[in-house]
Short mmCIF file of C-alpha atoms in Angstrom, two decimals:
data_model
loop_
_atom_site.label_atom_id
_atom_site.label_comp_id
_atom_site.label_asym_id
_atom_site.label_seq_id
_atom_site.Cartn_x
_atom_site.Cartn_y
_atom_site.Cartn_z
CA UNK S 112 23.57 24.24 -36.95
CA UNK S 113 23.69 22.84 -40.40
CA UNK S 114 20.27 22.84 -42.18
CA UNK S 115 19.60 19.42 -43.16
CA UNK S 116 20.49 18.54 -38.87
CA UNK S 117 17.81 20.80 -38.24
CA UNK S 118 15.11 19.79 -40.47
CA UNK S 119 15.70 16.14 -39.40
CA UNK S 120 14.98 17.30 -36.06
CA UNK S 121 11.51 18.77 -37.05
CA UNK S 122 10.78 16.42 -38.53
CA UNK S 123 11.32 13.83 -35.52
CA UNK S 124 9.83 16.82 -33.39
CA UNK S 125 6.75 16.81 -35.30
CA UNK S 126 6.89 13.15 -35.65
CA UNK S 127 4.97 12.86 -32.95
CA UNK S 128 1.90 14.94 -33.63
CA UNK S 129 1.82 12.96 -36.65
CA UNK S 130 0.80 9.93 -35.35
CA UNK S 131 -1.58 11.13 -33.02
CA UNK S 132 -3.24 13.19 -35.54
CA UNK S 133 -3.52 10.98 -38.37
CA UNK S 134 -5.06 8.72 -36.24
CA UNK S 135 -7.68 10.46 -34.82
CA UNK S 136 -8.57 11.87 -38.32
CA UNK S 137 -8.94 8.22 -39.60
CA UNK S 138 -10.66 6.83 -36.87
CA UNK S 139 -13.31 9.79 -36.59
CA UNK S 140 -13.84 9.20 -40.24
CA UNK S 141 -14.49 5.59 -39.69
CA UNK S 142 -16.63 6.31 -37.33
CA UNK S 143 -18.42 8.70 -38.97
CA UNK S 144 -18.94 6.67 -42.18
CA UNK S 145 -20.23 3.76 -39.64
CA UNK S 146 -22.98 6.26 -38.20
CA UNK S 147 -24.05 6.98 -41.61
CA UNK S 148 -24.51 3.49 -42.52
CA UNK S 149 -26.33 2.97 -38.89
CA UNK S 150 -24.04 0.39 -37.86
CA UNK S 151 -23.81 -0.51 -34.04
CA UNK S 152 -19.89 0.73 -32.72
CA UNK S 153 -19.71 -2.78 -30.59
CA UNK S 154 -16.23 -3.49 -28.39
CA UNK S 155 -15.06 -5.42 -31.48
CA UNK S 156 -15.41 -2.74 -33.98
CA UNK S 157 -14.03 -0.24 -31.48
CA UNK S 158 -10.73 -2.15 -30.61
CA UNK S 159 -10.43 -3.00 -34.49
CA UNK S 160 -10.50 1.12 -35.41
CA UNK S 161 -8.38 1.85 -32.70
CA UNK S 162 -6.27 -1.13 -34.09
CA UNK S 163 -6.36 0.23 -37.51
CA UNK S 164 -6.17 4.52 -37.10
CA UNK S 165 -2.59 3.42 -35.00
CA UNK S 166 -0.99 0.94 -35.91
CA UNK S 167 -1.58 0.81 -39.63
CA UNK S 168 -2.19 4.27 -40.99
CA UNK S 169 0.06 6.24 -38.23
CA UNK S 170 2.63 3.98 -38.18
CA UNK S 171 2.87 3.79 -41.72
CA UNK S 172 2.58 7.68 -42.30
CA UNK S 173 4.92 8.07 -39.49
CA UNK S 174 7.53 5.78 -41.46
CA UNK S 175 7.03 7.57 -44.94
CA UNK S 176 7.55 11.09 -42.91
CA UNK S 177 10.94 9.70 -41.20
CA UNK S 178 12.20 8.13 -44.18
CA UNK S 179 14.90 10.72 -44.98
CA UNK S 180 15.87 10.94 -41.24
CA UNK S 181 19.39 9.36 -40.49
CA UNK S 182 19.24 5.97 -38.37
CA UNK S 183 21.38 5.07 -35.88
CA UNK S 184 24.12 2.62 -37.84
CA UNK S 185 23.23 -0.58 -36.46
CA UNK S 186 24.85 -2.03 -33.13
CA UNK S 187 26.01 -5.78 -31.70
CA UNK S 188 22.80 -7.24 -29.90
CA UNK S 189 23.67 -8.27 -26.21
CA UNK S 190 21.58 -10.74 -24.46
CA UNK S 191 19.35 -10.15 -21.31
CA UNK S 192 19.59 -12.29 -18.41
CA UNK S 193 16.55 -13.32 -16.60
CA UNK S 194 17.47 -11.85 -13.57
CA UNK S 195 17.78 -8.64 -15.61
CA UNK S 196 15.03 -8.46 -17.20
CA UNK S 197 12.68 -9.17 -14.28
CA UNK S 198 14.28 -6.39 -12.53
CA UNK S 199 13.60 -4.08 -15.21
CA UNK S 200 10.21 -5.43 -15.44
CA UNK S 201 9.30 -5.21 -11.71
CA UNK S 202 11.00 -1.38 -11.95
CA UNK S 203 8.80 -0.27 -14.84
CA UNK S 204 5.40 -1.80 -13.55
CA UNK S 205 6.42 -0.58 -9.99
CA UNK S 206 7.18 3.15 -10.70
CA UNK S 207 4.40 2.75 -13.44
CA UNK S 208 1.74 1.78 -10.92
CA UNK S 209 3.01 4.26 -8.15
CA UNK S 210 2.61 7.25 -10.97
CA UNK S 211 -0.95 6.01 -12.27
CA UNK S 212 -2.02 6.02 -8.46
CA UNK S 213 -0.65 9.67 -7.86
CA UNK S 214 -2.45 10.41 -11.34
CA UNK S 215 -5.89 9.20 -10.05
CA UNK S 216 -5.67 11.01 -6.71
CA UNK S 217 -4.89 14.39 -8.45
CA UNK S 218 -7.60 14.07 -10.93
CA UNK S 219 -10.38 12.55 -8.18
CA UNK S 220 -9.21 15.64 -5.95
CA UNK S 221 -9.53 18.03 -9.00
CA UNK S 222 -12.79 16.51 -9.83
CA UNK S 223 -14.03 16.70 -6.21
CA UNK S 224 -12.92 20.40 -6.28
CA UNK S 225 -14.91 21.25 -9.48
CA UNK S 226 -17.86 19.46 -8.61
CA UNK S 227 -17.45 17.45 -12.43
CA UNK S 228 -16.63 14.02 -13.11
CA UNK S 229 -13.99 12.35 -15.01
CA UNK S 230 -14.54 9.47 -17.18
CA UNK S 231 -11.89 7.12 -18.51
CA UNK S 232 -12.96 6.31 -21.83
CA UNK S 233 -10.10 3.67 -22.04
CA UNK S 234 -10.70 2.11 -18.64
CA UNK S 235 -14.53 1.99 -19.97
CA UNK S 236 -13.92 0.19 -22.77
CA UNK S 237 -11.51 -2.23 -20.94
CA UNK S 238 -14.28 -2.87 -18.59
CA UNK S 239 -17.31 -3.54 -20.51
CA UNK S 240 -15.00 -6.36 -23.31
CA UNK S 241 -15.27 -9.88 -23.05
CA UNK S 242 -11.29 -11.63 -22.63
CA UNK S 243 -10.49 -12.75 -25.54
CA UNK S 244 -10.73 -9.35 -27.07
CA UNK S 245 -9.07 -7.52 -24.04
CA UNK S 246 -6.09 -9.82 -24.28
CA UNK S 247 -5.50 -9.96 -27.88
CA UNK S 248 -6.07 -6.17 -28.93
CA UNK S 249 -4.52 -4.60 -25.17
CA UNK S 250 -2.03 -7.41 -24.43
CA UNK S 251 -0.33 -8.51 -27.79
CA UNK S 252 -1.19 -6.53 -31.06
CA UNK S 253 -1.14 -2.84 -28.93
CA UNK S 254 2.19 -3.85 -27.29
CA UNK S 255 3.81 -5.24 -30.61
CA UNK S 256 2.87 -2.54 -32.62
CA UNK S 257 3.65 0.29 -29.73
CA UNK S 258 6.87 -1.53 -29.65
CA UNK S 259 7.35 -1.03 -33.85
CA UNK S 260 6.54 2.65 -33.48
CA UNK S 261 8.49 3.92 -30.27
CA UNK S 262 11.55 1.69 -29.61
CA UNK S 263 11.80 0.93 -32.85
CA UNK S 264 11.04 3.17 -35.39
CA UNK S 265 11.68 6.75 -33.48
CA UNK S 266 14.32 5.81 -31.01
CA UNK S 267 16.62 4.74 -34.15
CA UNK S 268 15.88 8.12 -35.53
CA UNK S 269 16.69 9.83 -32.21
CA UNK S 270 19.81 7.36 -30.62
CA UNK S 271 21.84 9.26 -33.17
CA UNK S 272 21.51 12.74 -30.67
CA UNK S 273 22.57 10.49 -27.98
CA UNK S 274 20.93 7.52 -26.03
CA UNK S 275 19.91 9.88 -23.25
CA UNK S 276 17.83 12.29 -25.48
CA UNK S 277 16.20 9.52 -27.79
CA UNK S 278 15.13 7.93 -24.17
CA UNK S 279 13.89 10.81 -22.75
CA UNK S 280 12.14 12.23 -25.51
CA UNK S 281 10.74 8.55 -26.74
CA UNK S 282 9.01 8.04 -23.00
CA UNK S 283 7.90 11.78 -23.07
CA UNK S 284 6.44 10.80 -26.95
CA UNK S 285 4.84 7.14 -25.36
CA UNK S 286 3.28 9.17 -22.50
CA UNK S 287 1.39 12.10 -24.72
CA UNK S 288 0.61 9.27 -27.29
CA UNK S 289 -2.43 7.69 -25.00
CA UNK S 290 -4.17 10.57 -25.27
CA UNK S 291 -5.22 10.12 -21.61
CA UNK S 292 -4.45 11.83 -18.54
CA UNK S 293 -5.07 8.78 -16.28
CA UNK S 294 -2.08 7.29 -18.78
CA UNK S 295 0.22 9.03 -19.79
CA UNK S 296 2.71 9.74 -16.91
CA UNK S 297 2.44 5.84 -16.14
CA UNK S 298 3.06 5.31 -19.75
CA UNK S 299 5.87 7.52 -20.00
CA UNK S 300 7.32 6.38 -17.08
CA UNK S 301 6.81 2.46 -18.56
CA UNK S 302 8.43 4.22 -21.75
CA UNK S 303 11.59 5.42 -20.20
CA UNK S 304 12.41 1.71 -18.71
CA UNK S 305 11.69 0.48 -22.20
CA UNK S 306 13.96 2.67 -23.95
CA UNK S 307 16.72 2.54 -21.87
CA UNK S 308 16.08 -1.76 -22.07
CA UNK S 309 16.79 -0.91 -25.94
CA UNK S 310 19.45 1.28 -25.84
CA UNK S 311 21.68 -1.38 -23.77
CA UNK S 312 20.30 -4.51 -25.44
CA UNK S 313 20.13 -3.07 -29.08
CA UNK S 314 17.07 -5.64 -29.21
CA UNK S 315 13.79 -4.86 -29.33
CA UNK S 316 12.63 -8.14 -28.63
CA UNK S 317 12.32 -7.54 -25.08
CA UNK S 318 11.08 -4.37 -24.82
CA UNK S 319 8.15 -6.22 -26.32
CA UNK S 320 7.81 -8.58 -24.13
CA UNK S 321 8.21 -6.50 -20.86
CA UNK S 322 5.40 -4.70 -22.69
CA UNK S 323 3.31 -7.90 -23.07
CA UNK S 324 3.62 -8.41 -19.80
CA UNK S 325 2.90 -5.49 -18.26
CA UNK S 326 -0.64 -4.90 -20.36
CA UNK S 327 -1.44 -8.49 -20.07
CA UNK S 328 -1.17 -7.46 -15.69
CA UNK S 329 -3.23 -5.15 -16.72
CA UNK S 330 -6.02 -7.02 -18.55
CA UNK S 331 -6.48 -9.79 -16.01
CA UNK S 332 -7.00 -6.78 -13.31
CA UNK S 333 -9.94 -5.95 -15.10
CA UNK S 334 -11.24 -9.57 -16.16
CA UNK S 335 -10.82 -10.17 -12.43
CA UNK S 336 -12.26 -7.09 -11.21
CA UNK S 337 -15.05 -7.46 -13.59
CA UNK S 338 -16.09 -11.08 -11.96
CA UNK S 339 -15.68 -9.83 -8.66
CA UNK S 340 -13.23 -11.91 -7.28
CA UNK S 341 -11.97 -9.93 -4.29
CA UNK S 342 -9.71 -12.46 -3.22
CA UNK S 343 -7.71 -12.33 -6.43
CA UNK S 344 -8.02 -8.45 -6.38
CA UNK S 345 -6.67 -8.32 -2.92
CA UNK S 346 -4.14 -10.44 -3.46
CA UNK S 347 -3.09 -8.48 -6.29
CA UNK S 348 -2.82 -5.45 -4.80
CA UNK S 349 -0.86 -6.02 -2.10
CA UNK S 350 1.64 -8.17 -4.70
CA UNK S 351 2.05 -5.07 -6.89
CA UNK S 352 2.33 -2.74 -3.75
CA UNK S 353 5.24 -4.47 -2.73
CA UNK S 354 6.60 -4.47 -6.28
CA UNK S 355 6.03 -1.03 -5.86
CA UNK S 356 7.50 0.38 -2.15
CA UNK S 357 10.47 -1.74 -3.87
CA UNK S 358 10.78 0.16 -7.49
CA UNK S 359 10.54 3.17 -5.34
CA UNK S 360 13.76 2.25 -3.27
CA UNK S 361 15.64 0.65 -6.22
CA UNK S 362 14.91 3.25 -8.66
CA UNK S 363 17.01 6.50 -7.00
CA UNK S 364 19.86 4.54 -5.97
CA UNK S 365 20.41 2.33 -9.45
CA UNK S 366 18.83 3.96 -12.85
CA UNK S 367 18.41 7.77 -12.36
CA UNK S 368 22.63 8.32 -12.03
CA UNK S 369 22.69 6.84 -15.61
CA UNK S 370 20.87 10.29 -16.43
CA UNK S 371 23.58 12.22 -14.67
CA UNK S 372 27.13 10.21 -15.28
CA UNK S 373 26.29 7.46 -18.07
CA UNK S 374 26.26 4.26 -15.19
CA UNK S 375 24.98 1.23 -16.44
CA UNK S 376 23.26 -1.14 -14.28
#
């Protein structure tokens, strides 16, 4: 393999561990620096270093790293119908949801086993925020910016080994970048769908939006659930458990042969 093939593919390889490490190392700093100067971490100032330690400094150090990696040369945009795009939608929330639920069983059953209990830091912080903040940081700027970084910035890098690979390895990337079990296969799994949107669109556009979407879903779960309305939450459960049992059915029959013969739904 020539040389300069190889050490772009390090360098996407590593790529990765870049962005999750650069941001931890400048939020813990942050946080440190606020701890010495005694000042209160509120929701706020938590969402804004989260904001901040991504989507600014590892995005940014991400791009400077990648900068001598080959790009994809650039492709005709195709337009999404709406019929499309809801089906891709409902697939990616459906199989999303299905994983996160198999994902909380396992780790409830491991906890039970172990006698310890787990705590979702993310699903914490979710909880305890007022909406505005919960819809702004987890609904627009982390979707946009998610968006930037994975469909956009690495799956250009990676499209030129083949739309397969930089799908694959893009949703595998999305999945380990959350950092948290109860997330990652649903976010990987969310990630895949997204990628493969991309790849046939060559617009990023609504890869954003599906991502919107999906986190906005998520955030009005948890304003809900946090007022108590068990009507709504009800309601919404058995909504997204049909989306679901009907993901599950689609899924096999329509979008995994694309992995195996290049079919395009």
């Amino acid at each position: 393999m020539d040389k300069s093939i190889l050490k772009q593919k390090r360098r996407l390889g590593f790529s990765l561990g870049l962005i999750i490490v650069s941001s931890q190392i400048i939020f813990t700093l942050i946080e440190f620096v606020l701890q010495q100067l005694k000042i209160e971490e509120t929701i706020i100032i938590t969402y804004l270093l989260n904001a901040f330690s991504l989507y600014v400094v590892a995005f940014l150090a991400t791009k400077i790293y990648l900068r001598k990696v080959e790009n994809i040369e650039p492709k005709p945009k195709s337009k999404l119908s709406f019929k499309k795009f809801i089906w891709y939608l409902f697939i990616a929330y459906g199989i999303g949801i299905f994983c996160a639920t198999f994902t909380n069983e396992i780790i409830a059953l491991v906890s039970k086993l172990f006698n310890s209990e787990y705590t979702d830091r993310v699903e914490e912080i979710m909880s305890n925020s007022t909406p505005i903040p919960l819809i702004l940081f987890v609904a627009i700027i982390g979707p946009i910016f998610e968006e930037l970084i994975f469909r956009g910035l690495l799956l250009k890098k990676l499209r030129v080994y083949g739309d397969k690979t930089a799908i694959i390895y893009t949703a595998i990337a999305f999945g380990l970048f959350h950092t948290n079990i109860s997330q990652i296969l649903f976010a990987a799994v969310i990630g895949l769908v997204l990628a493969y949107v991309v790849c046939k669109t060559n617009n990023i556009k609504y890869s954003i939006l599906m991502h919107i979407l999906i986190n906005l879903s998520s955030s009005i779960v948890t304003i809900i659930s946090s007022n108590g309305a068990e009507v709504l939450q009800t309601i919404y459960v058995f909504v997204v458990t049909l989306i679901t049992i009907a993901a599950i059915i689609v899924v096999p029959i329509n979008l995994i042969p694309y992995f195996f013969n290049g079919c395009i739904l």
